[in-house]
Amino acid sequence: MNKYIIPHIVYWLVYIVYEMLFNKFLYRVSTPLASLFFFYTCNICVFYCHYHILNRYLNRTPPRYLALIFMVIAEILTASSIKITFDYFMMSTSLPPEEFWRQFKMVAGLDFQRTLFFLFISTVIWSAINWGRLQRKTTEALLRSTLADKTNAELRFQFAQAQNAFLKQQINPHLLFNTLNAIYSTVYLNAPKDSEALLLLSEIMRYSYEEPDSKGLVALESELFQLKNLIKLNTYRFRDTVQLDFDLKGDANNHRIIPLVLLTLTENMFKHGDLRQRPRSLGITINEGGQLSYFSNNVRKLRGQVEPNGSVGLTNTRLRLDYAYPGNYNLDITQTEELFTVNLNINLAYERSDH
């Protein structure tokens, strides 16, 4: 504490001695010690009070300029009134009435000027001390803005990569669907049940090629309908040996979502899960506010049974969620030796402003 107080005391003593000598030798003015003590005490208080006010109202976000103006006016009026009142009582007892009023007007003006002078000195010193800090805050704000722009640009690049990876896996849809229709017609004549599985596959793939709207979204009902088709398709695929405990709660009407997210997570269950054993649960809940919760829990396949490139779909899904719902989703994937759990929460009411 002393290392801060002592320099201030020294600075003020030097300043006071300088002013007293200056007034005595240049203007031949001598002031009683009691008056000197009173006025310098007032002026020093004005200096530190003003410094504190500047700190309080400018060192915050956002600065409170109106409150600062009000406080500055209040301190000017208060300090000037105290000094003028002191001069009034001191001079009224020592001067005749005619001389008193002439000198009192001059001294009152001087009191007001001195108050403004010490406010000015306090402001200059505060500005000099805080200039570096203000520059650092400005630089930090610019840096945060630059980093945010860089992060957004990187996110766009990663999203473009995810889209590109998705497009690389596509083949000509017209050729694919024409081929599937031809196979369906042939299979239907020999195995009606297998033909139904082929029809489900065709619907799912047709959905995957459909263009979303201008915001990159599709109807949540469509996504859930194709999810049910995916569950049926895998039931046919594994000849009813694989079952999934599926529970859907809530109303999907009037909600939209980026396509294939729920399908990718569910397809991952069939690819990596042993759904002949429990747990093998999948639950989806949609509330009225547009909050979607997706939860799956299943037994993991043995290492030798897991298909390769299993993490690509999940990685791309996370990138797409990052882009479409920044700060408005949470995807937790937990793996143990035996279980694989996915917990996804999305705020469907969120819409990107740059779409």
CSV table of C-alpha atoms in Angstrom, one decimal:
chain,number,residue,atom,x,y,z
A,1,MET,CA,0.0,0.0,0.0
A,2,ASN,CA,2.8,2.4,0.9
A,3,LYS,CA,4.4,2.1,-2.5
A,4,TYR,CA,1.2,3.7,-4.0
A,5,ILE,CA,0.5,6.3,-1.3
A,6,ILE,CA,4.0,7.8,-0.8
A,7,PRO,CA,4.5,8.8,-4.5
A,8,HIS,CA,1.1,10.5,-4.5
A,9,ILE,CA,2.0,12.5,-1.3
A,10,VAL,CA,5.3,13.5,-2.8
A,11,TYR,CA,3.7,14.6,-6.1
A,12,TRP,CA,1.1,16.7,-4.3
A,13,LEU,CA,3.7,18.3,-2.0
A,14,VAL,CA,5.8,19.3,-5.0
A,15,TYR,CA,2.8,20.7,-6.8
A,16,ILE,CA,1.6,22.7,-3.8
A,17,VAL,CA,5.0,24.2,-3.1
A,18,TYR,CA,5.5,25.1,-6.8
A,19,GLU,CA,2.1,26.9,-6.9
A,20,MET,CA,2.8,28.8,-3.6
A,21,LEU,CA,6.2,30.0,-4.8
A,22,PHE,CA,4.8,30.9,-8.2
A,23,ASN,CA,2.0,33.0,-6.7
A,24,LYS,CA,4.3,34.6,-4.1
A,25,PHE,CA,7.1,35.7,-6.4
A,26,LEU,CA,5.1,36.4,-9.6
A,27,TYR,CA,1.8,37.8,-8.4
A,28,ARG,CA,3.0,38.9,-4.9
A,29,VAL,CA,0.0,37.0,-3.4
A,30,SER,CA,0.1,35.4,0.0
A,31,THR,CA,-2.7,33.2,1.3
A,32,PRO,CA,-3.3,32.2,4.9
A,33,LEU,CA,-2.3,28.6,5.7
A,34,ALA,CA,-5.8,27.7,6.9
A,35,SER,CA,-7.3,28.7,3.5
A,36,LEU,CA,-4.5,26.9,1.6
A,37,PHE,CA,-5.2,23.7,3.6
A,38,PHE,CA,-8.9,23.9,3.0
A,39,PHE,CA,-8.7,24.7,-0.8
A,40,TYR,CA,-6.0,22.1,-1.6
A,41,THR,CA,-7.9,19.5,0.4
A,42,CYS,CA,-11.0,20.3,-1.7
A,43,ASN,CA,-9.2,20.3,-5.0
A,44,ILE,CA,-7.3,17.0,-4.2
A,45,CYS,CA,-10.7,15.4,-3.3
A,46,VAL,CA,-12.1,16.7,-6.6
A,47,PHE,CA,-9.2,15.1,-8.4
A,48,TYR,CA,-9.6,11.6,-6.9
A,49,CYS,CA,-13.4,11.6,-6.9
A,50,HIS,CA,-13.4,12.5,-10.6
A,51,TYR,CA,-10.8,9.7,-11.3
A,52,HIS,CA,-13.0,7.2,-9.4
A,53,ILE,CA,-16.1,8.4,-11.4
A,54,LEU,CA,-14.3,7.9,-14.7
A,55,ASN,CA,-13.3,4.4,-13.6
A,56,ARG,CA,-16.8,3.5,-12.5
A,57,TYR,CA,-18.7,4.7,-15.6
A,58,LEU,CA,-16.2,4.2,-18.4
A,59,ASN,CA,-14.5,0.9,-17.4
A,60,ARG,CA,-17.5,-1.2,-18.1
A,61,THR,CA,-19.3,-2.6,-21.1
A,62,PRO,CA,-21.1,-0.7,-22.3
A,63,PRO,CA,-19.9,2.7,-20.9
A,64,ARG,CA,-22.6,4.7,-19.0
A,65,TYR,CA,-22.1,8.1,-20.6
A,66,LEU,CA,-25.3,9.7,-19.4
A,67,ALA,CA,-24.6,8.7,-15.8
A,68,LEU,CA,-21.1,10.1,-16.2
A,69,ILE,CA,-22.3,13.5,-17.4
A,70,PHE,CA,-24.8,13.7,-14.5
A,71,MET,CA,-22.0,12.9,-12.0
A,72,VAL,CA,-19.6,15.4,-13.5
A,73,ILE,CA,-22.1,18.2,-13.2
A,74,ALA,CA,-22.9,17.1,-9.7
A,75,GLU,CA,-19.3,17.2,-8.6
A,76,ILE,CA,-18.7,20.6,-10.2
A,77,LEU,CA,-21.6,22.1,-8.5
A,78,THR,CA,-20.8,20.5,-5.1
A,79,ALA,CA,-17.1,21.4,-5.0
A,80,SER,CA,-17.7,25.0,-6.3
A,81,SER,CA,-20.5,25.5,-3.8
A,82,ILE,CA,-18.4,24.4,-0.8
A,83,LYS,CA,-15.4,26.6,-1.8
A,84,ILE,CA,-17.6,29.6,-2.6
A,85,THR,CA,-19.4,29.2,0.8
A,86,PHE,CA,-16.1,29.1,2.6
A,87,ASP,CA,-14.9,32.3,0.8
A,88,TYR,CA,-18.2,34.0,1.6
A,89,PHE,CA,-17.8,33.6,5.4
A,90,MET,CA,-14.1,34.3,5.4
A,91,MET,CA,-14.4,37.5,3.3
A,92,SER,CA,-17.6,38.9,4.8
A,93,THR,CA,-16.0,39.2,8.2
A,94,SER,CA,-12.8,41.0,7.0
A,95,LEU,CA,-14.0,43.4,4.3
A,96,PRO,CA,-16.4,46.3,4.1
A,97,PRO,CA,-19.6,45.6,2.1
A,98,GLU,CA,-18.6,47.5,-1.0
A,99,GLU,CA,-15.2,45.9,-1.3
A,100,PHE,CA,-16.6,42.5,-0.2
A,101,TRP,CA,-19.0,42.1,-3.2
A,102,ARG,CA,-16.4,43.2,-5.7
A,103,GLN,CA,-13.8,40.8,-4.5
A,104,PHE,CA,-16.2,38.0,-3.8
A,105,LYS,CA,-17.4,37.9,-7.4
A,106,MET,CA,-13.8,37.6,-8.6
A,107,VAL,CA,-13.0,34.9,-6.0
A,108,ALA,CA,-16.1,32.9,-6.8
A,109,GLY,CA,-15.2,32.8,-10.5
A,110,LEU,CA,-11.7,31.7,-9.5
A,111,ASP,CA,-13.1,28.9,-7.3
A,112,PHE,CA,-15.2,27.6,-10.3
A,113,GLN,CA,-12.2,27.7,-12.6
A,114,ARG,CA,-10.0,25.8,-10.2
A,115,THR,CA,-12.6,23.1,-9.9
A,116,LEU,CA,-12.6,22.7,-13.7
A,117,PHE,CA,-8.8,22.7,-13.8
A,118,PHE,CA,-8.5,19.8,-11.3
A,119,LEU,CA,-11.2,17.9,-13.2
A,120,PHE,CA,-9.2,18.4,-16.4
A,121,ILE,CA,-6.0,17.2,-14.8
A,122,SER,CA,-7.7,14.2,-13.4
A,123,THR,CA,-9.2,13.4,-16.8
A,124,VAL,CA,-5.8,13.7,-18.6
A,125,ILE,CA,-4.1,11.4,-16.1
A,126,TRP,CA,-6.9,8.9,-16.2
A,127,SER,CA,-6.8,8.9,-20.0
A,128,ALA,CA,-3.0,8.4,-20.1
A,129,ILE,CA,-3.2,5.5,-17.7
A,130,ASN,CA,-6.1,3.8,-19.4
A,131,TRP,CA,-5.1,4.5,-23.0
A,132,GLY,CA,-3.1,1.3,-23.1
A,133,ARG,CA,-5.9,-0.7,-21.5
A,134,LEU,CA,-8.5,0.7,-23.9
A,135,GLN,CA,-6.2,-0.2,-26.9
A,136,ARG,CA,-5.8,-3.7,-25.5
A,137,LYS,CA,-9.5,-4.1,-25.2
A,138,THR,CA,-10.1,-2.8,-28.7
A,139,THR,CA,-7.4,-5.2,-30.0
A,140,GLU,CA,-8.9,-8.1,-28.1
A,141,ALA,CA,-12.3,-7.4,-29.5
A,142,LEU,CA,-10.9,-7.2,-33.0
A,143,LEU,CA,-9.0,-10.5,-32.4
A,144,ARG,CA,-12.2,-12.2,-31.1
A,145,SER,CA,-14.1,-11.0,-34.2
A,146,THR,CA,-11.3,-12.2,-36.5
A,147,LEU,CA,-11.2,-15.6,-34.7
A,148,ALA,CA,-15.0,-15.9,-35.0
A,149,ASP,CA,-14.8,-15.2,-38.7
A,150,LYS,CA,-12.0,-17.7,-39.1
A,151,THR,CA,-13.9,-20.3,-37.2
A,152,ASN,CA,-17.0,-19.7,-39.3
A,153,ALA,CA,-14.9,-20.0,-42.5
A,154,GLU,CA,-13.3,-23.2,-41.3
A,155,LEU,CA,-16.8,-24.5,-40.4
A,156,ARG,CA,-18.0,-23.7,-43.9
A,157,PHE,CA,-15.0,-25.4,-45.4
A,158,GLN,CA,-15.6,-28.5,-43.3
A,159,PHE,CA,-19.3,-28.5,-44.1
A,160,ALA,CA,-18.4,-28.3,-47.8
A,161,GLN,CA,-16.0,-31.2,-47.4
A,162,ALA,CA,-18.8,-33.2,-45.7
A,163,GLN,CA,-21.1,-32.4,-48.6
A,164,ASN,CA,-18.4,-33.4,-51.0
A,165,ALA,CA,-17.8,-36.7,-49.3
A,166,PHE,CA,-21.6,-37.3,-49.5
A,167,LEU,CA,-21.7,-36.4,-53.2
A,168,LYS,CA,-18.7,-38.7,-53.9
A,169,GLN,CA,-20.8,-41.7,-52.6
A,170,GLN,CA,-23.7,-40.9,-55.0
A,171,ILE,CA,-24.2,-42.4,-58.4
A,172,ASN,CA,-26.6,-41.3,-61.1
A,173,PRO,CA,-30.0,-41.4,-59.4
A,174,HIS,CA,-32.0,-42.0,-62.5
A,175,LEU,CA,-29.9,-45.0,-63.5
A,176,LEU,CA,-30.2,-46.3,-59.9
A,177,PHE,CA,-33.9,-46.0,-59.6
A,178,ASN,CA,-34.6,-47.4,-63.0
A,179,THR,CA,-32.5,-50.4,-62.1
A,180,LEU,CA,-34.2,-50.8,-58.8
A,181,ASN,CA,-37.6,-50.6,-60.4
A,182,ALA,CA,-36.6,-53.3,-62.9
A,183,ILE,CA,-35.3,-55.6,-60.1
A,184,TYR,CA,-38.5,-54.9,-58.1
A,185,SER,CA,-40.7,-56.1,-61.0
A,186,THR,CA,-38.7,-59.3,-61.3
A,187,VAL,CA,-38.5,-60.0,-57.6
A,188,TYR,CA,-42.2,-59.3,-57.0
A,189,LEU,CA,-43.2,-62.2,-59.2
A,190,ASN,CA,-41.0,-64.7,-57.2
A,191,ALA,CA,-40.8,-63.3,-53.7
A,192,PRO,CA,-43.3,-60.6,-52.7
A,193,LYS,CA,-41.8,-60.1,-49.3
A,194,ASP,CA,-38.3,-59.4,-50.7
A,195,SER,CA,-39.9,-57.1,-53.2
A,196,GLU,CA,-41.3,-55.0,-50.3
A,197,ALA,CA,-37.8,-54.7,-48.9
A,198,LEU,CA,-36.6,-53.5,-52.3
A,199,LEU,CA,-39.4,-51.0,-52.5
A,200,LEU,CA,-38.4,-49.6,-49.0
A,201,LEU,CA,-34.8,-49.3,-50.1
A,202,SER,CA,-35.9,-47.5,-53.2
A,203,GLU,CA,-38.0,-45.0,-51.2
A,204,ILE,CA,-35.1,-44.3,-48.7
A,205,MET,CA,-32.6,-43.7,-51.5
A,206,ARG,CA,-35.1,-41.5,-53.4
A,207,TYR,CA,-35.5,-39.5,-50.2
A,208,SER,CA,-31.8,-39.1,-49.8
A,209,TYR,CA,-31.6,-37.5,-53.3
A,210,GLU,CA,-34.4,-35.1,-52.8
A,211,GLU,CA,-33.4,-31.4,-52.6
A,212,PRO,CA,-34.1,-29.7,-49.3
A,213,ASP,CA,-35.6,-26.2,-49.1
A,214,SER,CA,-33.7,-22.9,-49.4
A,215,LYS,CA,-32.6,-23.3,-45.8
A,216,GLY,CA,-31.3,-26.8,-46.3
A,217,LEU,CA,-34.2,-28.3,-44.3
A,218,VAL,CA,-36.9,-31.0,-44.9
A,219,ALA,CA,-40.1,-31.8,-43.1
A,220,LEU,CA,-39.4,-33.7,-39.8
A,221,GLU,CA,-42.4,-36.0,-40.7
A,222,SER,CA,-40.5,-37.1,-43.9
A,223,GLU,CA,-37.4,-37.9,-42.0
A,224,LEU,CA,-39.3,-39.9,-39.4
A,225,PHE,CA,-41.3,-41.7,-42.1
A,226,GLN,CA,-38.0,-42.8,-43.8
A,227,LEU,CA,-36.6,-43.8,-40.4
A,228,LYS,CA,-39.5,-46.2,-39.9
A,229,ASN,CA,-38.8,-47.5,-43.5
A,230,LEU,CA,-35.2,-48.1,-42.5
A,231,ILE,CA,-36.2,-50.1,-39.4
A,232,LYS,CA,-38.6,-52.2,-41.5
A,233,LEU,CA,-35.9,-52.7,-44.2
A,234,ASN,CA,-33.4,-54.0,-41.7
A,235,THR,CA,-36.1,-56.3,-40.1
A,236,TYR,CA,-36.5,-57.8,-43.6
A,237,ARG,CA,-32.7,-57.9,-44.1
A,238,PHE,CA,-32.0,-59.9,-41.0
A,239,ARG,CA,-35.1,-62.2,-41.5
A,240,ASP,CA,-36.8,-60.9,-38.3
A,241,THR,CA,-33.8,-62.0,-36.1
A,242,VAL,CA,-33.0,-58.4,-35.4
A,243,GLN,CA,-35.6,-56.2,-33.5
A,244,LEU,CA,-35.5,-52.6,-32.4
A,245,ASP,CA,-37.5,-51.2,-29.5
A,246,PHE,CA,-38.7,-47.9,-31.1
A,247,ASP,CA,-40.6,-45.3,-29.2
A,248,LEU,CA,-41.8,-42.0,-30.8
A,249,LYS,CA,-43.4,-39.3,-28.7
A,250,GLY,CA,-44.6,-35.8,-29.7
A,251,ASP,CA,-46.0,-34.1,-32.8
A,252,ALA,CA,-43.7,-33.7,-35.8
A,253,ASN,CA,-46.0,-31.4,-37.6
A,254,ASN,CA,-44.7,-27.9,-38.5
A,255,HIS,CA,-41.1,-28.9,-37.6
A,256,ARG,CA,-38.2,-29.1,-40.1
A,257,ILE,CA,-34.7,-30.6,-39.8
A,258,ILE,CA,-31.6,-31.1,-41.9
A,259,PRO,CA,-32.0,-34.3,-43.9
A,260,LEU,CA,-30.5,-37.7,-43.1
A,261,VAL,CA,-29.3,-36.9,-39.6
A,262,LEU,CA,-31.7,-39.3,-37.8
A,263,LEU,CA,-31.3,-41.9,-40.5
A,264,THR,CA,-27.6,-41.9,-40.2
A,265,LEU,CA,-27.6,-42.3,-36.5
A,266,THR,CA,-30.2,-45.1,-36.7
A,267,GLU,CA,-28.4,-46.9,-39.6
A,268,ASN,CA,-25.3,-46.8,-37.4
A,269,MET,CA,-27.2,-48.9,-34.8
A,270,PHE,CA,-27.8,-51.6,-37.4
A,271,LYS,CA,-24.2,-51.4,-38.7
A,272,HIS,CA,-22.4,-51.6,-35.3
A,273,GLY,CA,-25.0,-53.0,-32.9
A,274,ASP,CA,-26.0,-56.5,-32.0
A,275,LEU,CA,-29.8,-56.0,-32.0
A,276,ARG,CA,-30.5,-59.6,-31.2
A,277,GLN,CA,-29.8,-58.7,-27.6
A,278,ARG,CA,-31.1,-56.1,-25.2
A,279,PRO,CA,-30.8,-53.2,-24.7
A,280,ARG,CA,-31.7,-52.3,-28.3
A,281,SER,CA,-33.8,-49.2,-27.7
A,282,LEU,CA,-34.4,-46.1,-29.8
A,283,GLY,CA,-36.5,-43.2,-28.5
A,284,ILE,CA,-37.4,-39.9,-30.1
A,285,THR,CA,-39.3,-37.1,-28.4
A,286,ILE,CA,-40.5,-33.8,-29.9
A,287,ASN,CA,-41.9,-31.1,-27.6
A,288,GLU,CA,-44.1,-28.2,-28.6
A,289,GLY,CA,-41.2,-25.7,-28.4
A,290,GLY,CA,-39.3,-27.6,-31.2
A,291,GLN,CA,-36.8,-29.4,-28.9
A,292,LEU,CA,-36.0,-32.8,-30.4
A,293,SER,CA,-34.4,-35.5,-28.3
A,294,TYR,CA,-32.9,-38.7,-29.9
A,295,PHE,CA,-31.6,-41.5,-27.6
A,296,SER,CA,-30.3,-44.9,-28.7
A,297,ASN,CA,-28.7,-47.6,-26.6
A,298,ASN,CA,-27.6,-51.0,-28.0
A,299,VAL,CA,-25.2,-53.8,-27.5
A,300,ARG,CA,-22.0,-53.5,-29.6
A,301,LYS,CA,-21.0,-56.1,-32.1
A,302,LEU,CA,-17.8,-58.0,-31.6
A,303,ARG,CA,-14.7,-56.4,-33.1
A,304,GLY,CA,-14.5,-58.8,-36.1
A,305,GLN,CA,-18.1,-58.1,-37.0
A,306,VAL,CA,-17.9,-54.3,-37.2
A,307,GLU,CA,-18.0,-52.9,-40.8
A,308,PRO,CA,-15.1,-50.6,-41.8
A,309,ASN,CA,-15.5,-46.8,-42.2
A,310,GLY,CA,-18.0,-46.7,-39.4
A,311,SER,CA,-17.0,-43.3,-38.1
A,312,VAL,CA,-17.2,-41.4,-41.4
A,313,GLY,CA,-21.0,-41.0,-41.2
A,314,LEU,CA,-20.9,-39.8,-37.5
A,315,THR,CA,-18.1,-37.4,-38.3
A,316,ASN,CA,-20.0,-35.9,-41.2
A,317,THR,CA,-23.2,-35.8,-39.2
A,318,ARG,CA,-21.4,-33.8,-36.4
A,319,LEU,CA,-20.0,-31.4,-39.0
A,320,ARG,CA,-23.5,-30.8,-40.5
A,321,LEU,CA,-25.0,-30.2,-37.1
A,322,ASP,CA,-22.2,-27.7,-36.3
A,323,TYR,CA,-23.0,-25.8,-39.4
A,324,ALA,CA,-26.8,-25.9,-39.2
A,325,TYR,CA,-27.3,-25.6,-35.4
A,326,PRO,CA,-24.3,-23.8,-33.9
A,327,GLY,CA,-24.7,-23.7,-30.2
A,328,ASN,CA,-28.2,-25.2,-30.5
A,329,TYR,CA,-27.5,-28.9,-30.4
A,330,ASN,CA,-25.7,-31.4,-28.3
A,331,LEU,CA,-24.5,-34.8,-29.5
A,332,ASP,CA,-23.0,-37.2,-27.0
A,333,ILE,CA,-21.7,-40.6,-28.2
A,334,THR,CA,-20.6,-43.0,-25.4
A,335,GLN,CA,-18.9,-46.3,-26.1
A,336,THR,CA,-18.0,-49.0,-23.6
A,337,GLU,CA,-16.7,-52.5,-24.2
A,338,GLU,CA,-20.3,-53.7,-24.4
A,339,LEU,CA,-22.6,-50.8,-25.1
A,340,PHE,CA,-23.0,-48.0,-27.7
A,341,THR,CA,-25.1,-45.0,-26.7
A,342,VAL,CA,-26.1,-41.9,-28.7
A,343,ASN,CA,-27.9,-38.9,-27.1
A,344,LEU,CA,-28.8,-36.0,-29.5
A,345,ASN,CA,-30.7,-32.9,-28.6
A,346,ILE,CA,-31.6,-30.3,-31.2
A,347,ASN,CA,-33.4,-27.0,-31.0
A,348,LEU,CA,-35.4,-27.2,-34.2
A,349,ALA,CA,-36.7,-23.6,-33.8
A,350,TYR,CA,-33.2,-22.2,-34.5
A,351,GLU,CA,-32.5,-20.9,-38.0
A,352,ARG,CA,-29.2,-19.7,-39.3
A,353,SER,CA,-29.3,-16.0,-40.2
A,354,ASP,CA,-27.0,-16.4,-43.2
A,355,HIS,CA,-29.3,-18.8,-45.1
